[in-house]
Amino acid sequence: MPKKARDGDNTTGLLHYLYGPGKRDEHVDPHLVAAWDPTVEDPARSPDMSISDLALLMDAPVYALLGRKPPDHVYHVAVRNAPEDRILTDEEWAEVAREMMHAAGIAPHGDDQACRWVAIRHADDHIHIVATKARQDRRQPNLRQDIVKMHQAARIFEKRWGLRQIVHGDKTAKRWPKTGENEKAARRQLDTTAREQLQRTVREAAAAATGDSDFFARLQAAGIRIKQRTAPDGNVTGYSVALPGDRDGAARAVWFSGTKLAWDLSLPRVRERWGRPIPTASLAPAQAWQLAEEKIRAAAQQLGAGGLRQGAGDVAALGDLVVVAAMTAPELVREQLRSAASEYERAARAPGARDLEGQARELYRTSSQALTTASTSAGRHDTVAVLGLLVALATAVAASHRWHEAQHHRAQAEAAGRAGRLLREAVEVTAGSLAARDHRPRPRQVPARPGISRRTPGVADGERPVAAMVQEAVPELAQAVLTDAAWPALRRRLVAMERDGEDPGQVLAAVAGRRELGSADSVAEVLSWRLDGWARQRDVSAFDSPPARTSGSKSKSATPAPARRPAAGPTKARGGPDDQRGRAR
């Protein structure tokens, strides 16, 4: 992943930084891996070459140029591997550096009059290439389309060495925070940068709004600063937003225009969302989720049916719907839906023009407005309605994944796949919650032998035969579960449930019977998700349950809460999702 930095004018200063400890002591073993001349000595390894000497050698062609020295003659690019990639050797990084300089036009292969450059490595996963923009024959290099050509070279190395393959740019990627923004967030101990916070806030306002005034009112209600740009005739032509308290070194507010946040958050793109008025009706939350489910299922069958341009408009509206669903979802699955909305963002932006008149788009917009209106009305979510909506939403995202694959939109298809997996997890968590809500525990029969005190077996006393319990609870699924790669994660959940006083056999049978499992890629993982939902529902029920009546209560009777079996050992935290993933359609 080559990333070009801004040009500079201080070769010595940049080399000193790259060979130094870094701003936060992150530079480890800085050394030279390649240079324009293989005989150039490394200042970190040779007593005969200093950093200043190396800088003078590199700058010599610059001062030999005919005429005035260019103001910013230092060319700087960093080339980084993905975190999951293997560590490359110095020789491999040297080959990368030579190919990058050839592709950029700095030093074409076989050109002994090319610019001078060096590649410095001070971490396992990246190198820095520094060059001076003056050829040794006193001419300027041709750097046209340099970064594009370097990316093309990078794709070759990724395929050749089995590294993570990055998708060719189609100008639909999100605007990523700059280095300074990340550093500012780290200094302030914030989880996200100002740009990322504003991206999410503006996207939520745009997805739910019905017009200009509603859009700007939602931004103001979210607590961010707004600055509108108006034309001489008084019409609003753009906007910028800023976080309160976010200032630069000169104490000025840091403003971001919609375009700087994302390609589809410019004011003209935001206005496309309400180009056609959508009729709204006041509905209770459960009714709104049921209405949205019906329309989403209908839209999923029509997505892209009108052609490429119409499909691009359809997936954009689906992206807004996922955002609105995350805003209005119950707490039980809100985090999964927020993550799904974030992942689907790229899938909502198909390259090229888009048609905003598609039938699927109108159905998605109607669903969004129904959920938005219902979120402000009285009442609570009905879990059954939520489950139906989530299943429909996962189906719609799967349809968009297939459409993107058919159009060879690789980045968008991958984003839709990640979002779909998170939605499937939310479906199973909700199913597990429903199972916990409706479950009526049966008393467990524990045979007692004469002369031996009866006690509940637990994992603290030794290895409990969890596999045997699975075979007894879900005999038709036992083989698939026990041979699944996600079985260890499921087992940990069952053990934790035993320690918390639950009967894991009864719980497992209850969640397994809630929805079909025949289409699951990983039965054990789907069951793990359902157990997560069960645990969350149990925790909420315990929190919401009324206090126990004392012996002096005047009430003649009270419905007791379902009794749990006594815990057999110390409580442990329930496990989270494991690396192996699956799905149930």
XYZ file of C-alpha atoms in Angstrom:
585
model
C 0.000 0.000 0.000
C 2.082 2.973 -1.194
C 1.152 6.328 0.347
C 2.720 9.510 -0.921
C 3.560 12.277 1.542
C 3.731 15.966 0.741
C 6.889 17.127 -0.961
C 9.442 18.940 1.182
C 12.683 20.872 0.954
C 14.802 19.414 3.770
C 16.486 16.136 2.818
C 18.715 16.118 5.887
C 15.836 16.684 8.297
C 13.727 13.904 6.840
C 16.607 11.405 6.898
C 17.407 12.294 10.518
C 13.780 11.617 11.434
C 13.655 8.265 9.608
C 16.900 7.129 11.202
C 15.853 8.460 14.604
C 13.637 6.962 17.329
C 10.420 8.476 15.963
C 8.000 10.771 17.733
C 6.901 8.066 20.186
C 9.963 5.763 20.077
C 8.343 3.527 17.460
C 11.376 3.282 15.151
C 13.278 0.020 15.651
C 16.633 -0.754 14.008
C 16.544 1.918 11.262
C 18.714 0.841 8.332
C 19.100 1.156 4.589
C 17.625 -1.650 2.452
C 18.208 -0.175 -1.041
C 19.518 2.921 -2.818
C 20.037 4.336 -6.316
C 23.568 2.939 -6.203
C 24.209 -0.432 -4.539
C 27.596 0.815 -3.307
C 26.052 3.564 -1.141
C 26.929 2.892 2.504
C 24.349 2.835 5.267
C 24.796 5.578 7.928
C 23.449 3.130 10.518
C 26.074 0.490 9.706
C 29.128 2.347 8.399
C 31.367 4.758 10.347
C 32.403 6.343 7.038
C 28.917 7.618 6.134
C 26.849 10.033 8.193
C 23.219 11.029 7.631
C 24.352 14.496 6.571
C 26.808 12.992 4.080
C 24.030 10.866 2.578
C 21.786 13.915 2.270
C 24.547 15.862 0.470
C 24.992 13.021 -2.023
C 21.269 12.926 -2.725
C 20.979 16.724 -3.053
C 23.956 17.121 -5.392
C 21.909 16.789 -8.636
C 19.413 19.331 -7.289
C 22.075 22.004 -6.899
C 23.494 21.095 -10.294
C 20.191 21.888 -12.046
C 20.299 24.668 -14.596
C 18.445 27.644 -13.208
C 16.785 28.005 -9.843
C 16.519 25.065 -7.418
C 12.899 23.768 -7.136
C 11.248 24.831 -3.836
C 10.081 21.321 -2.789
C 12.567 18.857 -4.184
C 12.197 16.029 -1.617
C 9.986 13.156 -2.769
C 8.720 10.859 0.017
C 6.534 7.740 -0.154
C 5.830 5.077 2.473
C 5.001 1.504 1.412
C 3.201 -0.570 4.033
C 1.901 -4.127 4.302
C -1.465 -5.115 5.747
C -1.331 -6.253 9.422
C -2.125 -9.866 8.508
C 0.638 -10.129 5.894
C 3.845 -12.021 6.576
C 6.998 -10.061 7.413
C 9.046 -9.383 4.295
C 12.830 -9.682 4.266
C 15.157 -6.748 3.583
C 15.861 -8.194 0.138
C 12.146 -8.310 -0.664
C 11.629 -4.745 0.506
C 14.605 -3.683 -1.620
C 12.921 -5.207 -4.672
C 9.695 -3.389 -3.798
C 11.570 -0.084 -3.515
C 13.253 -0.478 -6.902
C 9.954 -1.324 -8.608
C 8.188 1.620 -6.947
C 10.844 4.058 -8.123
C 10.663 2.601 -11.620
C 6.866 2.863 -11.693
C 6.840 6.424 -10.326
C 9.325 7.657 -12.922
C 11.967 8.533 -10.331
C 14.440 5.861 -11.431
C 13.421 3.794 -14.495
C 15.221 0.481 -14.839
C 18.524 0.785 -16.721
C 18.594 4.605 -16.510
C 21.972 5.545 -14.959
C 21.072 9.257 -15.070
C 17.919 8.910 -12.988
C 17.117 10.602 -9.673
C 18.852 9.551 -6.494
C 16.843 7.729 -3.845
C 17.131 5.576 -0.720
C 14.777 3.120 1.029
C 14.902 3.038 4.833
C 13.317 0.393 7.045
C 12.659 1.025 10.714
C 9.714 -1.372 11.301
C 8.681 -4.858 10.207
C 5.704 -3.832 8.103
C 6.854 -0.845 6.022
C 9.642 1.127 4.388
C 10.121 4.814 3.560
C 11.498 5.815 0.177
C 13.124 9.245 -0.109
C 14.228 10.720 -3.430
C 15.341 14.090 -4.744
C 13.460 15.340 -7.795
C 16.389 16.113 -10.029
C 17.922 13.748 -12.550
C 21.693 13.473 -12.779
C 21.565 14.739 -16.359
C 20.131 18.033 -14.995
C 16.593 17.375 -16.117
C 13.323 17.063 -14.158
C 11.742 13.579 -13.824
C 8.361 12.771 -15.347
C 6.129 11.981 -12.358
C 2.770 11.967 -14.116
C 0.357 9.459 -12.521
C 3.121 8.334 -10.162
C 0.927 7.140 -7.297
C -1.435 5.305 -9.663
C 1.475 3.468 -11.280
C 2.947 2.573 -7.876
C -0.375 1.053 -6.840
C -0.372 -1.023 -10.013
C 3.094 -2.292 -9.125
C 1.924 -3.080 -5.590
C -0.902 -5.273 -6.910
C 1.671 -7.419 -8.717
C 3.666 -8.018 -5.529
C 0.489 -8.843 -3.569
C -0.458 -11.571 -6.015
C 3.069 -12.880 -6.421
C 3.816 -13.178 -2.687
C 0.336 -14.117 -1.486
C -0.244 -10.889 0.418
C -3.546 -9.179 1.058
C -4.828 -7.957 -2.310
C -6.078 -4.384 -2.266
C -8.843 -3.395 -4.646
C -8.156 -0.915 -7.448
C -9.481 2.527 -6.538
C -12.905 3.387 -7.932
C -13.273 6.704 -6.048
C -15.945 5.293 -3.732
C -13.765 4.699 -0.653
C -14.424 6.649 2.517
C -12.251 9.595 3.485
C -9.770 8.184 5.968
C -8.347 10.272 8.833
C -4.947 11.786 8.243
C -1.938 11.026 10.412
C -2.290 14.276 12.348
C -5.945 13.550 13.083
C -5.092 10.106 14.445
C -2.333 11.560 16.600
C -4.673 14.227 17.972
C -7.266 11.580 18.894
C -4.554 9.505 20.600
C -3.356 12.507 22.621
C -6.903 13.188 23.759
C -7.470 9.488 24.505
C -10.418 9.325 22.083
C -11.538 6.134 20.361
C -12.260 7.876 17.050
C -11.037 10.969 15.238
C -13.127 14.091 14.707
C -13.523 13.211 11.034
C -14.914 9.746 11.850
C -17.335 11.119 14.460
C -18.619 13.681 11.986
C -18.932 11.086 9.225
C -21.209 8.942 11.372
C -23.296 11.866 12.658
C -23.825 13.423 9.231
C -24.647 10.057 7.654
C -27.272 9.334 10.297
C -28.848 12.761 9.813
C -28.866 12.375 6.023
C -30.375 8.865 6.179
C -33.254 9.951 8.421
C -33.964 13.471 7.094
C -36.830 14.415 4.796
C -35.539 17.805 3.619
C -32.934 20.537 4.023
C -34.404 22.006 7.185
C -34.823 18.582 8.786
C -31.248 17.634 7.847
C -29.678 20.736 9.382
C -31.953 20.512 12.425
C -30.770 16.950 13.069
C -27.136 18.036 12.816
C -27.761 20.840 15.275
C -29.580 18.496 17.657
C -26.580 16.168 17.516
C -24.469 18.948 19.025
C -22.103 19.693 16.153
C -21.285 23.074 14.649
C -22.722 23.863 11.211
C -21.680 26.437 8.651
C -23.824 26.797 5.530
C -22.519 28.121 2.227
C -25.019 30.309 0.366
C -25.089 31.649 -3.178
C -25.821 35.317 -4.018
C -29.471 34.401 -4.613
C -29.733 33.078 -1.049
C -29.826 29.358 -1.906
C -27.738 27.014 0.244
C -25.100 25.374 -1.957
C -22.998 23.545 0.605
C -22.168 23.060 4.248
C -19.308 22.371 6.645
C -19.354 20.813 10.106
C -17.030 20.853 13.093
C -16.908 19.275 16.514
C -17.116 21.690 19.444
C -13.650 22.081 20.932
C -11.816 20.611 17.936
C -9.223 23.231 17.008
C -5.933 23.391 15.152
C -2.598 24.730 16.374
C -3.763 28.310 15.806
C -6.881 27.757 17.954
C -9.151 27.842 14.898
C -12.099 25.467 14.531
C -11.402 22.490 12.246
C -14.151 22.415 9.604
C -14.983 19.543 7.242
C -17.149 19.993 4.182
C -19.539 17.184 3.296
C -17.324 16.204 0.376
C -14.324 15.878 2.706
C -16.296 13.454 4.877
C -17.499 11.122 2.112
C -18.268 11.115 -1.580
C -22.022 10.785 -0.950
C -22.248 13.381 1.850
C -21.890 16.491 -0.302
C -25.062 18.595 -0.174
C -26.188 17.692 -3.734
C -25.772 13.976 -2.925
C -27.529 14.355 0.416
C -30.454 16.092 -1.291
C -30.885 13.149 -3.650
C -32.294 11.205 -0.712
C -35.427 13.319 -0.506
C -35.827 14.179 -4.164
C -39.088 12.213 -4.192
C -41.331 12.758 -1.143
C -42.084 9.592 0.820
C -45.493 9.348 2.531
C -45.177 8.723 6.249
C -47.617 7.484 8.868
C -47.382 7.418 12.634
C -46.847 3.821 13.677
C -45.974 2.032 16.883
C -42.427 0.626 16.817
C -43.552 -3.006 16.375
C -45.868 -2.038 13.507
C -43.107 -0.028 11.836
C -40.693 -2.954 11.982
C -43.342 -5.272 10.520
C -44.136 -2.824 7.713
C -40.437 -2.363 6.977
C -39.949 -6.149 6.892
C -42.625 -6.549 4.213
C -41.220 -3.790 2.031
C -37.607 -4.904 2.438
C -38.443 -8.448 1.356
C -40.227 -7.084 -1.703
C -37.336 -4.742 -2.505
C -34.708 -7.493 -2.189
C -36.371 -9.340 -5.070
C -36.291 -6.225 -7.275
C -32.816 -4.910 -6.462
C -31.000 -4.057 -9.685
C -33.792 -5.407 -11.881
C -33.846 -2.138 -13.837
C -30.193 -2.241 -14.826
C -26.826 -1.010 -13.589
C -27.768 2.612 -12.902
C -30.942 1.632 -11.087
C -29.074 -0.946 -9.022
C -26.610 1.737 -7.924
C -29.514 3.816 -6.629
C -31.043 0.783 -4.921
C -27.920 -0.114 -2.917
C -27.520 3.549 -1.874
C -31.027 3.534 -0.376
C -30.323 0.182 1.289
C -27.247 1.721 2.920
C -29.406 4.461 4.451
C -31.884 1.856 5.661
C -29.173 -0.079 7.514
C -28.060 3.190 9.156
C -31.624 3.997 10.265
C -32.159 0.439 11.531
C -29.021 0.810 13.665
C -30.315 4.115 15.055
C -33.685 2.629 16.045
C -32.646 -0.935 17.001
C -33.092 -2.199 20.554
C -30.049 -2.131 22.782
C -29.718 -5.908 22.499
C -28.329 -5.742 18.943
C -27.541 -2.070 18.452
C -23.778 -2.530 18.359
C -23.993 -5.256 15.713
C -26.206 -3.042 13.544
C -23.950 -0.028 13.954
C -21.003 -2.129 12.868
C -23.031 -3.492 9.948
C -23.930 0.046 8.861
C -20.272 1.048 8.994
C -19.218 -1.982 6.957
C -21.978 -1.518 4.390
C -21.015 2.110 3.736
C -18.698 1.180 0.835
C -21.296 -1.214 -0.603
C -23.812 1.651 -0.743
C -21.558 3.556 -3.160
C -21.433 1.807 -6.516
C -19.016 3.311 -9.059
C -20.554 5.291 -11.913
C -23.874 7.046 -12.350
C -27.009 5.991 -10.517
C -30.740 6.154 -11.202
C -32.889 7.345 -8.293
C -36.255 6.180 -9.605
C -36.027 2.417 -8.964
C -38.859 0.530 -7.271
C -36.513 -1.125 -4.774
C -35.080 2.277 -3.832
C -38.552 3.642 -3.105
C -39.377 0.629 -0.921
C -36.145 1.032 1.037
C -36.768 4.757 1.525
C -40.315 4.048 2.705
C -38.944 1.541 5.215
C -36.399 4.073 6.470
C -39.056 6.721 7.006
C -41.327 4.256 8.810
C -38.554 3.320 11.241
C -37.529 6.955 11.735
C -41.080 8.042 12.522
C -41.680 5.131 14.872
C -38.496 5.808 16.832
C -40.043 9.006 18.212
C -43.368 7.430 19.222
C -44.262 5.844 22.521
C -43.922 2.154 23.165
C -41.235 -0.512 23.179
C -39.832 -2.725 20.468
C -41.476 -6.083 19.989
C -38.693 -8.646 19.811
C -40.537 -10.877 17.350
C -40.995 -7.927 14.966
C -37.343 -6.996 15.375
C -36.292 -10.543 14.489
C -38.393 -10.500 11.324
C -36.944 -7.150 10.262
C -33.378 -8.319 10.853
C -33.907 -11.480 8.806
C -35.330 -9.371 5.957
C -32.447 -6.919 6.207
C -29.887 -9.739 6.052
C -31.683 -11.068 2.966
C -31.554 -7.647 1.302
C -27.841 -7.226 2.012
C -27.204 -10.711 0.617
C -29.060 -9.681 -2.553
C -26.879 -6.579 -2.845
C -23.790 -8.763 -2.384
C -24.853 -10.926 -5.316
C -25.574 -7.843 -7.434
C -22.161 -6.308 -6.717
C -20.459 -9.597 -7.563
C -22.346 -9.764 -10.861
C -21.118 -6.255 -11.690
C -17.537 -7.134 -10.621
C -17.579 -4.507 -7.856
C -15.080 -6.354 -5.695
C -14.694 -3.794 -2.903
C -18.443 -3.295 -2.612
C -19.141 -7.043 -2.654
C -16.648 -7.615 0.165
C -18.185 -4.790 2.205
C -21.680 -6.227 1.720
C -20.399 -9.642 2.791
C -18.963 -8.262 6.038
C -22.161 -6.337 6.769
C -24.267 -9.409 6.067
C -22.316 -11.486 8.527
C -22.895 -8.912 11.287
C -26.603 -8.854 10.495
C -26.768 -12.638 10.698
C -25.107 -12.445 14.086
C -27.745 -9.912 15.189
C -30.476 -12.297 13.953
C -29.128 -15.168 16.030
C -28.592 -13.027 19.128
C -32.217 -11.920 18.873
C -33.375 -15.521 18.413
C -31.464 -16.517 21.539
C -33.054 -13.652 23.450
C -36.529 -14.810 22.389
C -35.716 -18.349 23.501
C -34.667 -17.068 26.935
C -37.791 -14.941 27.247
C -40.169 -17.791 26.447
C -38.286 -20.584 28.214
C -39.861 -22.371 31.160
C -37.139 -24.437 32.860
C -37.868 -28.046 33.765
C -36.599 -29.391 37.084
C -33.506 -31.443 36.480
C -33.414 -34.976 37.782
C -30.145 -35.771 39.531
C -30.000 -39.370 40.772
C -28.747 -39.689 44.299
C -27.027 -42.814 45.659
C -27.642 -43.924 49.222
C -25.153 -42.584 51.696
C -23.836 -39.903 49.366
C -24.956 -36.312 49.684
C -26.668 -34.907 46.585
C -24.924 -32.022 44.887
C -24.893 -30.480 41.484
C -21.964 -31.580 39.347
C -19.913 -28.692 38.073
C -16.897 -27.978 36.018
C -14.990 -26.845 39.107
C -14.998 -30.448 40.349
C -13.411 -31.814 37.237
C -13.983 -32.180 33.526
C -17.697 -32.221 32.873
C -18.709 -34.356 29.889
C -20.005 -31.413 27.870
C -19.907 -33.422 24.649
C -22.258 -36.006 26.149
C -24.612 -33.214 27.218
C -24.659 -31.888 23.632
C -25.466 -35.352 22.281
C -28.342 -35.600 24.733
C -29.693 -32.075 24.186
C -29.464 -31.875 20.387
C -28.821 -35.427 19.098
C -29.559 -34.520 15.466
C -26.961 -31.721 15.549
C -24.353 -33.278 17.831
C -21.999 -34.533 15.123
C -22.044 -31.218 13.237
C -21.451 -29.272 16.457
C -18.658 -31.424 17.881
C -16.702 -31.441 14.609
C -17.155 -27.707 13.992
C -14.115 -25.411 14.202
C -16.167 -23.118 16.476
C -16.928 -25.910 18.975
C -14.334 -24.721 21.554
C -16.019 -21.305 21.722
C -19.438 -22.894 22.155
C -18.085 -25.208 24.829
C -16.713 -22.249 26.795
C -20.154 -20.657 26.758
C -21.797 -23.840 27.989
C -19.251 -24.189 30.790
C -19.807 -20.555 31.815
C -23.550 -21.144 31.797
C -23.095 -24.150 34.111
C -21.079 -22.031 36.519
C -23.762 -19.346 36.460
C -26.355 -21.838 37.618
C -28.097 -22.512 34.294
C -28.823 -25.988 32.963
C -26.742 -25.895 29.753
C -28.545 -28.882 28.247
C -31.950 -27.233 28.552
C -30.605 -23.918 27.292
C -28.910 -25.491 24.289
C -32.061 -27.400 23.327
C -34.138 -24.228 23.695
C -31.954 -22.030 21.469
C -31.438 -24.801 18.911
C -35.175 -25.150 18.471
C -35.805 -21.460 17.999
C -34.840 -21.263 14.298
C -33.656 -23.737 11.695
C -29.956 -24.584 11.565
C -29.754 -26.646 8.398
C -28.450 -23.739 6.305
C -25.783 -22.655 8.788
C -22.189 -22.722 7.604
C -21.088 -23.123 11.223
C -23.734 -24.639 13.494
C -21.561 -24.213 16.587
C -21.030 -20.520 15.958
C -24.707 -19.851 15.307
C -25.509 -21.587 18.602
C -22.843 -19.442 20.292
C -24.527 -16.287 19.006
C -27.884 -17.517 20.291
C -26.370 -18.232 23.698
C -25.064 -14.653 23.722
C -28.622 -13.445 23.160
C -29.868 -15.767 25.877
C -27.326 -14.407 28.336
C -28.167 -10.783 27.502
C -31.889 -11.428 27.948
C -31.280 -13.177 31.260
C -29.195 -10.227 32.482
C -31.885 -7.741 31.437
C -34.611 -9.856 33.060
C -32.671 -10.031 36.308
C -32.187 -6.267 36.248
C -35.840 -5.524 35.429
C -37.406 -8.078 37.806
C -39.279 -6.640 40.816
C -37.693 -7.003 44.254
C -38.611 -10.105 46.227
C -41.440 -9.634 48.695
C -40.643 -9.887 52.392
C -42.470 -12.194 54.737
C -44.531 -9.235 55.896
C -45.970 -8.530 52.482
C -49.735 -8.274 52.305
C -49.859 -9.963 48.947
C -51.309 -13.463 49.184
C -49.324 -14.789 46.286
C -46.581 -13.786 43.929
C -45.267 -15.364 40.788
C -41.719 -16.468 41.542
C -38.954 -15.920 39.004
C -37.668 -19.097 37.331
C -35.188 -20.620 39.736
C -31.668 -21.260 38.577
C -29.642 -24.240 39.650
C -27.010 -23.497 42.276
C -23.683 -22.453 40.893
C -20.959 -25.080 41.054
C -17.981 -22.771 40.980
C -16.818 -19.199 40.688
C -18.481 -17.058 38.029
C -16.599 -16.478 34.811
C -17.213 -13.973 32.084
C -19.033 -15.327 29.097
C -16.942 -15.707 25.991
C -17.205 -13.400 22.990
C -17.411 -14.294 19.310
C -14.556 -16.429 18.095
C -12.535 -16.091 14.906
C -14.399 -18.828 13.036
C -17.612 -17.498 11.576
C -20.780 -18.959 10.119
C -24.286 -18.024 9.162
C -27.830 -19.270 9.150
C -29.972 -17.966 6.342
